[in-house]
PDB file of C-alpha atoms and ligand atoms in Angstrom:
ATOM      1  CA  MET A   1      -1.509 -16.938   4.133  1.00  0.00           C
ATOM      2  CA  PRO A   2      -4.571 -15.576   2.349  1.00  0.00           C
ATOM      3  CA  ILE A   3      -4.647 -16.401  -1.327  1.00  0.00           C
ATOM      4  CA  VAL A   4      -6.762 -14.863  -4.025  1.00  0.00           C
ATOM      5  CA  GLU A   5      -7.891 -17.307  -6.695  1.00  0.00           C
ATOM      6  CA  THR A   6      -9.223 -14.604  -8.934  1.00  0.00           C
ATOM      7  CA  LEU A   7      -9.854 -10.892  -8.713  1.00  0.00           C
ATOM      8  CA  GLU A   8     -13.552 -11.808  -8.852  1.00  0.00           C
ATOM      9  CA  ASP A   9     -13.347 -12.697  -5.127  1.00  0.00           C
ATOM     10  CA  VAL A  10     -11.973  -9.260  -4.345  1.00  0.00           C
ATOM     11  CA  VAL A  11     -14.587  -7.536  -6.482  1.00  0.00           C
ATOM     12  CA  GLU A  12     -17.336  -9.472  -4.743  1.00  0.00           C
ATOM     13  CA  ALA A  13     -16.009  -8.444  -1.319  1.00  0.00           C
ATOM     14  CA  ILE A  14     -15.820  -4.803  -2.434  1.00  0.00           C
ATOM     15  CA  LEU A  15     -19.350  -4.821  -3.821  1.00  0.00           C
ATOM     16  CA  LYS A  16     -20.697  -6.470  -0.670  1.00  0.00           C
ATOM     17  CA  SER A  17     -19.229  -3.746   1.535  1.00  0.00           C
ATOM     18  CA  ARG A  18     -21.291  -0.767   2.670  1.00  0.00           C
ATOM     19  CA  TYR A  19     -18.438   1.392   3.933  1.00  0.00           C
ATOM     20  CA  LEU A  20     -15.195   0.755   2.071  1.00  0.00           C
ATOM     21  CA  ILE A  21     -12.150   2.821   3.010  1.00  0.00           C
ATOM     22  CA  SER A  22      -8.578   2.696   1.752  1.00  0.00           C
ATOM     23  CA  LEU A  23      -5.182   3.074   3.379  1.00  0.00           C
ATOM     24  CA  THR A  24      -2.374   3.920   0.979  1.00  0.00           C
ATOM     25  CA  GLY A  25       1.376   4.142   1.358  1.00  0.00           C
ATOM     26  CA  ALA A  26       4.440   4.997  -0.687  1.00  0.00           C
ATOM     27  CA  GLY A  27       3.988   1.894  -2.902  1.00  0.00           C
ATOM     28  CA  ILE A  28       0.994   3.453  -4.674  1.00  0.00           C
ATOM     29  CA  SER A  29       3.197   6.298  -5.924  1.00  0.00           C
ATOM     30  CA  ALA A  30       6.138   4.046  -6.861  1.00  0.00           C
ATOM     31  CA  GLU A  31       4.860   3.649 -10.429  1.00  0.00           C
ATOM     32  CA  SER A  32       4.779   7.449 -10.686  1.00  0.00           C
ATOM     33  CA  GLY A  33       8.540   7.375 -10.128  1.00  0.00           C
ATOM     34  CA  ILE A  34       8.550   8.414  -6.462  1.00  0.00           C
ATOM     35  CA  PRO A  35      10.824   6.194  -4.364  1.00  0.00           C
ATOM     36  CA  THR A  36       9.331   4.304  -1.416  1.00  0.00           C
ATOM     37  CA  PHE A  37      10.888   4.546   2.055  1.00  0.00           C
ATOM     38  CA  ARG A  38      11.864   0.947   2.689  1.00  0.00           C
ATOM     39  CA  GLY A  39      12.988  -1.867   0.388  1.00  0.00           C
ATOM     40  CA  ARG A  40      15.775  -2.172  -2.156  1.00  0.00           C
ATOM     41  CA  ASP A  41      15.721   1.379  -3.564  1.00  0.00           C
ATOM     42  CA  GLY A  42      13.961   2.894  -0.553  1.00  0.00           C
ATOM     43  CA  LEU A  43      14.768   6.391   0.669  1.00  0.00           C
ATOM     44  CA  TRP A  44      15.657   5.149   4.140  1.00  0.00           C
ATOM     45  CA  ARG A  45      18.291   2.800   2.653  1.00  0.00           C
ATOM     46  CA  LYS A  46      20.398   5.776   1.738  1.00  0.00           C
ATOM     47  CA  TYR A  47      19.639   7.894   4.785  1.00  0.00           C
ATOM     48  CA  ARG A  48      18.904   7.331   8.439  1.00  0.00           C
ATOM     49  CA  PRO A  49      15.351   8.613   9.022  1.00  0.00           C
ATOM     50  CA  GLU A  50      16.293  10.470  12.177  1.00  0.00           C
ATOM     51  CA  ASP A  51      19.083  12.267  10.255  1.00  0.00           C
ATOM     52  CA  LEU A  52      16.620  13.873   7.856  1.00  0.00           C
ATOM     53  CA  ALA A  53      13.099  13.620   9.226  1.00  0.00           C
ATOM     54  CA  SER A  54      13.212  14.693  12.832  1.00  0.00           C
ATOM     55  CA  PRO A  55      12.806  18.037  14.633  1.00  0.00           C
ATOM     56  CA  GLU A  56      16.332  17.645  15.983  1.00  0.00           C
ATOM     57  CA  ALA A  57      17.848  17.192  12.518  1.00  0.00           C
ATOM     58  CA  PHE A  58      16.007  20.332  11.376  1.00  0.00           C
ATOM     59  CA  ARG A  59      17.281  22.326  14.346  1.00  0.00           C
ATOM     60  CA  ASN A  60      20.855  21.156  13.644  1.00  0.00           C
ATOM     61  CA  ASN A  61      20.902  21.812   9.917  1.00  0.00           C
ATOM     62  CA  PRO A  62      17.756  23.356   8.408  1.00  0.00           C
ATOM     63  CA  LYS A  63      19.475  24.006   5.062  1.00  0.00           C
ATOM     64  CA  LEU A  64      20.423  20.336   4.599  1.00  0.00           C
ATOM     65  CA  ILE A  65      16.923  19.185   5.516  1.00  0.00           C
ATOM     66  CA  TRP A  66      15.397  21.687   3.077  1.00  0.00           C
ATOM     67  CA  GLU A  67      17.778  20.488   0.349  1.00  0.00           C
ATOM     68  CA  TRP A  68      16.479  16.951   0.815  1.00  0.00           C
ATOM     69  CA  TYR A  69      12.842  18.130   0.825  1.00  0.00           C
ATOM     70  CA  SER A  70      13.461  20.390  -2.194  1.00  0.00           C
ATOM     71  CA  TRP A  71      14.710  17.364  -4.130  1.00  0.00           C
ATOM     72  CA  ARG A  72      11.566  15.436  -3.173  1.00  0.00           C
ATOM     73  CA  ILE A  73       9.288  18.420  -3.910  1.00  0.00           C
ATOM     74  CA  SER A  74      10.740  18.737  -7.440  1.00  0.00           C
ATOM     75  CA  MET A  75      10.265  15.011  -8.012  1.00  0.00           C
ATOM     76  CA  ILE A  76       6.625  15.172  -6.877  1.00  0.00           C
ATOM     77  CA  ILE A  77       5.797  18.261  -8.937  1.00  0.00           C
ATOM     78  CA  ASN A  78       7.207  16.570 -12.026  1.00  0.00           C
ATOM     79  CA  ALA A  79       5.434  13.253 -11.383  1.00  0.00           C
ATOM     80  CA  SER A  80       1.929  12.346 -12.568  1.00  0.00           C
ATOM     81  CA  PRO A  81      -0.757  10.239 -10.926  1.00  0.00           C
ATOM     82  CA  ASN A  82      -0.677   6.644 -12.149  1.00  0.00           C
ATOM     83  CA  PRO A  83      -3.616   4.289 -12.917  1.00  0.00           C
ATOM     84  CA  ALA A  84      -3.786   3.234  -9.241  1.00  0.00           C
ATOM     85  CA  HIS A  85      -4.469   6.802  -8.066  1.00  0.00           C
ATOM     86  CA  VAL A  86      -6.988   7.254 -10.873  1.00  0.00           C
ATOM     87  CA  SER A  87      -8.792   3.987 -10.040  1.00  0.00           C
ATOM     88  CA  LEU A  88      -9.274   5.068  -6.415  1.00  0.00           C
ATOM     89  CA  ALA A  89     -10.703   8.399  -7.561  1.00  0.00           C
ATOM     90  CA  ARG A  90     -13.107   6.524  -9.860  1.00  0.00           C
ATOM     91  CA  LEU A  91     -14.160   4.197  -7.012  1.00  0.00           C
ATOM     92  CA  GLU A  92     -15.014   7.285  -4.941  1.00  0.00           C
ATOM     93  CA  ASP A  93     -16.956   8.828  -7.861  1.00  0.00           C
ATOM     94  CA  MET A  94     -18.937   5.588  -8.110  1.00  0.00           C
ATOM     95  CA  GLY A  95     -19.904   5.977  -4.444  1.00  0.00           C
ATOM     96  CA  ILE A  96     -18.081   2.778  -3.460  1.00  0.00           C
ATOM     97  CA  LEU A  97     -15.006   4.203  -1.713  1.00  0.00           C
ATOM     98  CA  LYS A  98     -16.034   6.399   1.213  1.00  0.00           C
ATOM     99  CA  ALA A  99     -12.678   7.709   2.445  1.00  0.00           C
ATOM    100  CA  LEU A 100      -9.038   7.549   1.457  1.00  0.00           C
ATOM    101  CA  ILE A 101      -6.507   7.629   4.282  1.00  0.00           C
ATOM    102  CA  THR A 102      -2.992   8.172   3.006  1.00  0.00           C
ATOM    103  CA  GLN A 103       0.423   8.206   4.608  1.00  0.00           C
ATOM    104  CA  ASN A 104       1.796   9.885   1.502  1.00  0.00           C
ATOM    105  CA  VAL A 105       2.817  13.520   1.573  1.00  0.00           C
ATOM    106  CA  ASP A 106       2.654  13.866  -2.231  1.00  0.00           C
ATOM    107  CA  ASN A 107      -0.365  15.337  -4.029  1.00  0.00           C
ATOM    108  CA  LEU A 108      -1.011  12.543  -6.503  1.00  0.00           C
ATOM    109  CA  HIS A 109      -4.337  11.425  -4.989  1.00  0.00           C
ATOM    110  CA  GLU A 110      -5.708  14.985  -5.285  1.00  0.00           C
ATOM    111  CA  ARG A 111      -4.412  15.337  -8.825  1.00  0.00           C
ATOM    112  CA  ALA A 112      -6.058  12.051  -9.773  1.00  0.00           C
ATOM    113  CA  GLY A 113      -9.405  13.463  -8.588  1.00  0.00           C
ATOM    114  CA  SER A 114      -9.889  11.908  -5.130  1.00  0.00           C
ATOM    115  CA  LYS A 115     -11.839  14.209  -2.827  1.00  0.00           C
ATOM    116  CA  ASN A 116     -12.230  12.719   0.634  1.00  0.00           C
ATOM    117  CA  ILE A 117      -8.511  12.402   1.372  1.00  0.00           C
ATOM    118  CA  ILE A 118      -7.159  12.214   4.901  1.00  0.00           C
ATOM    119  CA  LYS A 119      -3.475  13.048   5.006  1.00  0.00           C
ATOM    120  CA  LEU A 120      -2.083  11.400   8.098  1.00  0.00           C
ATOM    121  CA  HIS A 121       1.527  12.447   7.596  1.00  0.00           C
ATOM    122  CA  GLY A 122       0.999  15.980   6.304  1.00  0.00           C
ATOM    123  CA  ASP A 123       1.695  17.611   2.965  1.00  0.00           C
ATOM    124  CA  ILE A 124       5.128  18.193   1.459  1.00  0.00           C
ATOM    125  CA  LEU A 125       3.801  21.030  -0.728  1.00  0.00           C
ATOM    126  CA  THR A 126       2.962  23.174   2.297  1.00  0.00           C
ATOM    127  CA  ALA A 127       5.585  25.048   4.318  1.00  0.00           C
ATOM    128  CA  ARG A 128       4.764  26.053   7.888  1.00  0.00           C
ATOM    129  CA  CYS A 129       6.397  28.572  10.220  1.00  0.00           C
ATOM    130  CA  ILE A 130       8.011  26.926  13.248  1.00  0.00           C
ATOM    131  CA  SER A 131       6.979  29.885  15.381  1.00  0.00           C
ATOM    132  CA  CYS A 132       3.759  31.649  14.330  1.00  0.00           C
ATOM    133  CA  GLY A 133       2.045  28.842  12.374  1.00  0.00           C
ATOM    134  CA  TYR A 134       1.921  30.814   9.070  1.00  0.00           C
ATOM    135  CA  LYS A 135       1.394  28.411   6.157  1.00  0.00           C
ATOM    136  CA  LYS A 136       2.344  28.720   2.514  1.00  0.00           C
ATOM    137  CA  ARG A 137       1.536  26.506  -0.498  1.00  0.00           C
ATOM    138  CA  LEU A 138       4.563  25.602  -2.597  1.00  0.00           C
ATOM    139  CA  ASP A 139       4.370  25.160  -6.347  1.00  0.00           C
ATOM    140  CA  ALA A 140       8.150  24.800  -6.566  1.00  0.00           C
ATOM    141  CA  PRO A 141      10.983  24.269  -4.074  1.00  0.00           C
ATOM    142  CA  PRO A 142      11.701  27.480  -2.129  1.00  0.00           C
ATOM    143  CA  GLU A 143      14.280  29.651  -3.896  1.00  0.00           C
ATOM    144  CA  GLU A 144      16.256  30.497  -0.785  1.00  0.00           C
ATOM    145  CA  LEU A 145      17.133  27.686   1.613  1.00  0.00           C
ATOM    146  CA  PRO A 146      16.136  27.544   4.387  1.00  0.00           C
ATOM    147  CA  PRO A 147      13.070  29.708   3.640  1.00  0.00           C
ATOM    148  CA  LYS A 148      11.954  32.329   6.173  1.00  0.00           C
ATOM    149  CA  CYS A 149       8.481  33.217   7.352  1.00  0.00           C
ATOM    150  CA  PRO A 150       7.224  36.425   5.641  1.00  0.00           C
ATOM    151  CA  SER A 151       5.117  37.125   8.708  1.00  0.00           C
ATOM    152  CA  CYS A 152       7.562  36.777  11.630  1.00  0.00           C
ATOM    153  CA  GLY A 153      10.972  36.075  10.065  1.00  0.00           C
ATOM    154  CA  GLU A 154      11.436  32.662  11.756  1.00  0.00           C
ATOM    155  CA  LEU A 155      12.225  29.518   9.767  1.00  0.00           C
ATOM    156  CA  LEU A 156       9.637  27.766   7.622  1.00  0.00           C
ATOM    157  CA  ARG A 157       9.608  23.951   7.721  1.00  0.00           C
ATOM    158  CA  PRO A 158       7.876  21.323   5.566  1.00  0.00           C
ATOM    159  CA  ASP A 159       4.346  20.697   6.903  1.00  0.00           C
ATOM    160  CA  VAL A 160       4.969  16.977   7.329  1.00  0.00           C
ATOM    161  CA  VAL A 161       5.083  14.684  10.341  1.00  0.00           C
ATOM    162  CA  TRP A 162       8.595  13.885  11.526  1.00  0.00           C
ATOM    163  CA  PHE A 163       9.771  11.044  13.726  1.00  0.00           C
ATOM    164  CA  GLY A 164       8.702  11.610  17.311  1.00  0.00           C
ATOM    165  CA  GLU A 165       5.961  14.100  16.367  1.00  0.00           C
ATOM    166  CA  PRO A 166       2.218  13.609  16.832  1.00  0.00           C
ATOM    167  CA  LEU A 167      -0.072  13.301  13.812  1.00  0.00           C
ATOM    168  CA  PRO A 168      -2.223  16.295  12.800  1.00  0.00           C
ATOM    169  CA  THR A 169      -5.195  16.217  15.175  1.00  0.00           C
ATOM    170  CA  GLU A 170      -7.911  16.816  12.596  1.00  0.00           C
ATOM    171  CA  ALA A 171      -6.611  14.139  10.205  1.00  0.00           C
ATOM    172  CA  LEU A 172      -6.179  11.639  13.014  1.00  0.00           C
ATOM    173  CA  GLY A 173      -9.716  12.289  14.275  1.00  0.00           C
ATOM    174  CA  ALA A 174     -11.185  11.819  10.789  1.00  0.00           C
ATOM    175  CA  ALA A 175      -9.152   8.642  10.251  1.00  0.00           C
ATOM    176  CA  ILE A 176     -10.439   7.180  13.519  1.00  0.00           C
ATOM    177  CA  ILE A 177     -14.065   7.918  12.598  1.00  0.00           C
ATOM    178  CA  HIS A 178     -13.795   6.320   9.139  1.00  0.00           C
ATOM    179  CA  THR A 179     -11.853   3.359  10.520  1.00  0.00           C
ATOM    180  CA  HIS A 180     -14.641   2.581  12.966  1.00  0.00           C
ATOM    181  CA  ARG A 181     -17.320   2.980  10.292  1.00  0.00           C
ATOM    182  CA  ALA A 182     -15.528   0.738   7.809  1.00  0.00           C
ATOM    183  CA  ASP A 183     -16.697  -2.774   7.015  1.00  0.00           C
ATOM    184  CA  ALA A 184     -13.930  -3.215   4.434  1.00  0.00           C
ATOM    185  CA  ILE A 185     -10.513  -1.715   3.778  1.00  0.00           C
ATOM    186  CA  LEU A 186      -8.271  -1.692   0.712  1.00  0.00           C
ATOM    187  CA  VAL A 187      -4.675  -1.525   1.921  1.00  0.00           C
ATOM    188  CA  ILE A 188      -2.376  -0.507  -0.913  1.00  0.00           C
ATOM    189  CA  GLY A 189       1.400  -0.225  -1.083  1.00  0.00           C
ATOM    190  CA  THR A 190       2.301   0.153   2.559  1.00  0.00           C
ATOM    191  CA  SER A 191       4.734  -1.800   4.713  1.00  0.00           C
ATOM    192  CA  GLY A 192       2.327  -1.204   7.620  1.00  0.00           C
ATOM    193  CA  VAL A 193       5.152  -0.737  10.087  1.00  0.00           C
ATOM    194  CA  VAL A 194       4.578   2.921  10.971  1.00  0.00           C
ATOM    195  CA  TYR A 195       2.005   3.606  13.672  1.00  0.00           C
ATOM    196  CA  PRO A 196      -0.735   4.603  14.179  1.00  0.00           C
ATOM    197  CA  ALA A 197      -1.442   4.183  10.417  1.00  0.00           C
ATOM    198  CA  GLY A 198      -0.388   0.525  10.598  1.00  0.00           C
ATOM    199  CA  ALA A 199      -3.055  -0.121  13.233  1.00  0.00           C
ATOM    200  CA  ILE A 200      -5.931   0.967  10.976  1.00  0.00           C
ATOM    201  CA  PRO A 201      -6.378  -2.336   9.086  1.00  0.00           C
ATOM    202  CA  TYR A 202      -6.085  -4.242  12.387  1.00  0.00           C
ATOM    203  CA  THR A 203      -8.888  -2.139  13.875  1.00  0.00           C
ATOM    204  CA  VAL A 204     -11.116  -2.704  10.829  1.00  0.00           C
ATOM    205  CA  ARG A 205     -10.471  -6.453  11.148  1.00  0.00           C
ATOM    206  CA  GLU A 206     -11.182  -6.468  14.902  1.00  0.00           C
ATOM    207  CA  ASN A 207     -14.474  -4.710  14.180  1.00  0.00           C
ATOM    208  CA  GLY A 208     -15.411  -7.558  11.825  1.00  0.00           C
ATOM    209  CA  GLY A 209     -14.441  -5.829   8.566  1.00  0.00           C
ATOM    210  CA  VAL A 210     -12.761  -7.338   5.523  1.00  0.00           C
ATOM    211  CA  VAL A 211      -9.106  -6.557   4.789  1.00  0.00           C
ATOM    212  CA  ILE A 212      -8.029  -6.539   1.141  1.00  0.00           C
ATOM    213  CA  GLU A 213      -4.350  -5.939   0.472  1.00  0.00           C
ATOM    214  CA  ILE A 214      -2.590  -5.056  -2.784  1.00  0.00           C
ATOM    215  CA  ASN A 215       1.186  -5.119  -2.590  1.00  0.00           C
ATOM    216  CA  ILE A 216       4.123  -6.424  -4.617  1.00  0.00           C
ATOM    217  CA  GLY A 217       5.279  -8.276  -1.479  1.00  0.00           C
ATOM    218  CA  GLU A 218       4.102  -9.250   1.961  1.00  0.00           C
ATOM    219  CA  SER A 219       3.807  -6.592   4.651  1.00  0.00           C
ATOM    220  CA  ALA A 220       2.966  -6.275   8.334  1.00  0.00           C
ATOM    221  CA  ILE A 221      -0.699  -6.262   7.254  1.00  0.00           C
ATOM    222  CA  THR A 222      -0.572  -9.506   5.232  1.00  0.00           C
ATOM    223  CA  PRO A 223      -1.098 -11.839   8.240  1.00  0.00           C
ATOM    224  CA  ILE A 224      -4.588 -10.381   8.798  1.00  0.00           C
ATOM    225  CA  ALA A 225      -5.514  -9.874   5.129  1.00  0.00           C
ATOM    226  CA  ASP A 226      -8.634 -11.748   4.011  1.00  0.00           C
ATOM    227  CA  TYR A 227      -7.518 -11.164   0.425  1.00  0.00           C
ATOM    228  CA  PHE A 228      -3.946 -10.560  -0.631  1.00  0.00           C
ATOM    229  CA  VAL A 229      -3.311  -9.592  -4.241  1.00  0.00           C
ATOM    230  CA  ARG A 230       0.355  -9.711  -5.154  1.00  0.00           C
ATOM    231  CA  GLY A 231       1.080  -7.178  -7.862  1.00  0.00           C
ATOM    232  CA  LYS A 232       1.691  -3.587  -8.790  1.00  0.00           C
ATOM    233  CA  ALA A 233      -1.066  -1.262  -7.648  1.00  0.00           C
ATOM    234  CA  GLY A 234      -1.088   0.481 -11.040  1.00  0.00           C
ATOM    235  CA  GLU A 235      -1.824  -2.830 -12.756  1.00  0.00           C
ATOM    236  CA  VAL A 236      -4.136  -4.516 -10.232  1.00  0.00           C
ATOM    237  CA  LEU A 237      -6.472  -1.613  -9.396  1.00  0.00           C
ATOM    238  CA  PRO A 238      -7.544  -0.827 -12.997  1.00  0.00           C
ATOM    239  CA  LYS A 239      -8.407  -4.530 -13.435  1.00  0.00           C
ATOM    240  CA  ILE A 240     -10.534  -4.456 -10.281  1.00  0.00           C
ATOM    241  CA  LEU A 241     -12.227  -1.284 -11.512  1.00  0.00           C
ATOM    242  CA  ASP A 242     -12.999  -2.850 -14.923  1.00  0.00           C
ATOM    243  CA  LEU A 243     -14.571  -5.882 -13.256  1.00  0.00           C
ATOM    244  CA  ILE A 244     -16.660  -3.659 -10.978  1.00  0.00           C
ATOM    245  CA  ALA A 245     -17.798  -1.511 -13.912  1.00  0.00           C
ATOM    246  CA  LYS A 246     -18.980  -4.652 -15.730  1.00  0.00           C
ATOM    247  CA  LYS A 247     -21.064  -5.741 -12.745  1.00  0.00           C
ATOM    248  CA  LEU A 248     -22.807  -2.426 -12.100  1.00  0.00           C
TER     249      LEU A 248
HETATM  250  P1  OAD B 301       7.304   1.853   2.762  1.00  0.00           P
HETATM  251  O1  OAD B 301       8.449   2.276   1.917  1.00  0.00           O
HETATM  252  O2  OAD B 301       7.590   1.427   4.150  1.00  0.00           O
HETATM  253  O3  OAD B 301       6.527   0.639   2.055  1.00  0.00           O
HETATM  254  C1  OAD B 301       6.177   0.667   0.709  1.00  0.00           C
HETATM  255  C2  OAD B 301       5.361  -0.572   0.420  1.00  0.00           C
HETATM  256  O4  OAD B 301       4.905  -0.486  -0.924  1.00  0.00           O
HETATM  257  C3  OAD B 301       6.125  -1.892   0.559  1.00  0.00           C
HETATM  258  O5  OAD B 301       5.329  -2.817   1.285  1.00  0.00           O
HETATM  259  C4  OAD B 301       6.302  -2.354  -0.900  1.00  0.00           C
HETATM  260  O6  OAD B 301       6.284  -3.779  -1.031  1.00  0.00           O
HETATM  261  C5  OAD B 301       5.072  -1.749  -1.558  1.00  0.00           C
HETATM  262  N1  OAD B 301       5.188  -1.447  -3.004  1.00  0.00           N
HETATM  263  C6  OAD B 301       6.252  -0.946  -3.678  1.00  0.00           C
HETATM  264  N2  OAD B 301       5.944  -0.742  -4.969  1.00  0.00           N
HETATM  265  C7  OAD B 301       4.636  -1.109  -5.124  1.00  0.00           C
HETATM  266  C8  OAD B 301       3.712  -1.113  -6.218  1.00  0.00           C
HETATM  267  N3  OAD B 301       4.070  -0.692  -7.449  1.00  0.00           N
HETATM  268  N4  OAD B 301       2.457  -1.545  -5.998  1.00  0.00           N
HETATM  269  C9  OAD B 301       2.062  -1.980  -4.759  1.00  0.00           C
HETATM  270  N5  OAD B 301       2.895  -1.997  -3.697  1.00  0.00           N
HETATM  271  C10 OAD B 301       4.155  -1.559  -3.856  1.00  0.00           C
HETATM  272  O7  OAD B 301       6.226   3.030   2.702  1.00  0.00           O
HETATM  273  P2  OAD B 301       5.037   3.346   3.701  1.00  0.00           P
HETATM  274  O8  OAD B 301       4.413   2.110   4.217  1.00  0.00           O
HETATM  275  O9  OAD B 301       4.173   4.348   3.038  1.00  0.00           O
HETATM  276  O10 OAD B 301       6.392   8.438   7.243  1.00  0.00           O
HETATM  277  O11 OAD B 301       5.821   4.046   4.877  1.00  0.00           O
HETATM  278  C11 OAD B 301       5.118   4.555   5.963  1.00  0.00           C
HETATM  279  C12 OAD B 301       5.780   5.801   6.479  1.00  0.00           C
HETATM  280  O12 OAD B 301       7.147   5.551   6.747  1.00  0.00           O
HETATM  281  C13 OAD B 301       5.801   6.957   5.494  1.00  0.00           C
HETATM  282  O13 OAD B 301       4.596   7.692   5.426  1.00  0.00           O
HETATM  283  C14 OAD B 301       6.907   7.801   6.063  1.00  0.00           C
HETATM  284  C15 OAD B 301       7.927   6.741   6.411  1.00  0.00           C
HETATM  285  O14 OAD B 301       8.722   7.006   7.498  1.00  0.00           O
HETATM  286  C16 OAD B 301       6.739   9.671   7.561  1.00  0.00           C
HETATM  287  O15 OAD B 301       7.540  10.319   6.892  1.00  0.00           O
HETATM  288  C17 OAD B 301       6.075  10.200   8.797  1.00  0.00           C
END
């Protein structure tokens, strides 16, 4: 089990890196009040994933699926980025963080100021036509559920990746490129059990890179972490940022 004596070790590893990337999961948005998927209060505790997040579930009951997404959309619109999101944006501004790969479908990284964001699992604030590909940005849950495509009249669906679906090609391609360039990765708030995202830290490690994990508990990534910092992302990341700022 990797143990961090002090955050100084982590800071040193970050400053030594030439191409640091980050992989984030639901845990980074937990302190913004958005529930994670797994764990005690996780979303998948209350629901079976395939009942709400699969193409089949949508075909069977699009209104129910939209009700669930509308609830999540409202929660995300009313949430604010927390100090963990802001710290990652600052690390990018400083030229240290080169790319941010997220499994999150919320918009909190963008709102915190991150720019090079790769959204592996799509974007909950975009609706997409199931037939003609028309896309629409949402700044509130759709008024009529399920919403219809203004272009062809078919159903709109959330532009997110559901179980059994492939990842968006462009995002996956970008993630692969950054993963192979990386000589260090900050893995924050993910259980690491969903693939291919969960394979990213393993690939960085196999390529000789350093794996730094921040999580309140152990995950599927912890066994290969060179540094494991147990704690809340919103508390740990600002401390790391302060230490880096003092050294620059
Ligand atoms: P999970 O819910 O599986 O894992 C959340 C992780 O965050 C756990 O390891 C927690 O210990 C950790 N955590 C919780 N609060 C934290 C905090 N304040 N600071 C740091 N860590 C914290 O979420 P993901 O790994 O993101 O996919 O789940 C991956 C994918 O599974 C999601 O993108 C979603 C879901 O099915 C799709 O919808 C396609």
